[in-house]
Structure formats: C-alpha cells, structure tokens
C-alpha positions as a printed Julia matrix, in Angstrom:
107×3 Matrix{Float64}:
 112.96   93.27  116.98
 112.8    96.97  117.67
 109.49   98.75  117.15
 109.2   100.36  113.74
 110.03  104.01  113.48
 110.5   106.41  110.59
 114.2   105.6   110.37
 113.76  101.79  110.38
 115.66  100.14  107.51
 114.05   96.78  106.78
 115.83   94.14  104.7
 114.2    91.43  102.57
 114.54   87.95  103.99
 117.21   85.84  102.31
 114.71   82.99  102.62
 112.11   84.53  100.26
 111.85   84.42   96.49
 109.52   86.47   94.29
 107.66   85.64   91.12
 105.78   88.34   89.24
 102.02   87.96   88.9
  99.46   89.98   86.92
  98.53   91.97   90.05
 101.92   92.17   91.81
 103.92   89.15   92.92
 103.86   85.89   94.8
 106.56   85.55   97.45
 107.56   82.17   98.79
 109.61   81.37  101.86
 111.87   78.42  101.08
 112.06   77.32  104.7
 108.38   76.49  105.06
 107.02   76.78  101.48
 104.43   79.36  102.53
 103.33   81.63   99.67
 102.22   85.25  100.02
 100.37   87.12   97.29
 101.27   90.81   97.17
  99.57   93.59   95.25
 101.76   95.94   93.22
 102.2    98.48   96.05
 103.19   95.85   98.61
 105.62   94.3    96.12
 107.17   97.73   95.5
 107.6    98.17   99.26
 109.15   94.68   99.57
 111.61   95.55   96.8
 112.58   98.7    98.73
 113.47   96.56  101.77
 117.21   96.66  101.03
 118.52   97.32  104.55
 119.37  100.92  103.62
 116.09  102.57  102.67
 114.15  104.05  105.59
 110.38  103.9   105.96
 110.18  107.62  105.13
 112.19  107.08  101.94
 109.91  104.16  101.04
 106.86  106.35  101.59
 108.43  109.02   99.35
 108.95  106.44   96.58
 105.42  105.05   96.88
 104.11  108.61   96.79
 105.91  109.23   93.51
 104.26  106.12   92.05
 100.78  106.96   93.34
 100.75  110.75   93.39
 100.19  110.75   97.17
 102.24  112.64   99.73
 104.74  110.99  102.06
 102.4   111.73  104.98
  99.58  109.93  103.14
 101.64  106.82  102.4
 103.8   106.49  105.52
 101.26  104.67  107.7
 100.49  102.16  104.94
 104.21  101.54  104.35
 104.73  101.01  108.09
 101.76   98.59  108.3
 103.03   96.65  105.28
 106.58   96.38  106.63
 105.26   95.36  110.06
 103.38   92.53  108.35
 106.55   91.54  106.46
 108.35   91.34  109.83
 105.52   89.33  111.35
 105.53   86.65  108.63
 109.31   86.59  108.19
 109.58   88.26  104.78
 111.79   91.04  106.17
 114.06   91.77  109.1
 115.66   94.95  110.37
 119.4    95.46  110.46
 121.01   96.71  113.63
 124.02   98.95  113.19
 126.81   98.17  115.64
 129.12  100.83  117.02
 131.81   99.58  114.62
 129.51  100.2   111.64
 128.84   96.55  110.85
 125.26   95.4   110.4
 123.63   92.22  111.58
 119.98   91.2   111.57
 118.19   91.86  114.82
 117.07   88.62  116.49
 113.54   87.56  115.67
 110.99   87.44  118.47
C-alpha cells in the first residue's frame, strides 16, 4: 500500500458491512467476524471511502458537518483512514495508465 497523501482515494472494503448504532455504527468484516465500533465522525469518513473522494475532499465534508476548517480536520481524517487500512476496512485504488482501477496489494 502506498503511504497516504492528500490525494489518496480510499475505498471501503467489500468484506465489511455496517449497522447503525446510537453513537455511529458497528462495522463487521465477514471474513473474520471482527466488529469495529465507530463514532459518527469515523462512520462518516468510512462512508466517504468510495474510491473517488480524496482525503482533502473528506476533510472538507467533515468540516462542513463540524464547522471546522479542512486544515483542522485533515490530520484526523488521515489517521482514521490509516486505521481503516490497517484493520482491512478500506483499501486504496491504484489507477493504471489505461485508466482502470484495481486495489493495491495489501501489506
């Protein structure tokens, strides 16, 4: 996996399902039945992991929800997405020279 940068475009794992909770959501990976409890902000970030939205765009969206600036939210968005990568809830798409996208290999 490439290091995160402002133009990274994470994608939700196909292996994860979400169920709303009073404070955000519970995500479960089907492969290993591990559950992850997310607060509302983390769940919003996970929902923005569509393979097209950059970290900067995610930070903009979170800023709209919270009233914070992009600069204030960008580091938290990057930390959250890095954790999603680490536990397998998201992957980054690599764009090939022909324009097709494939997930980058996991480490």
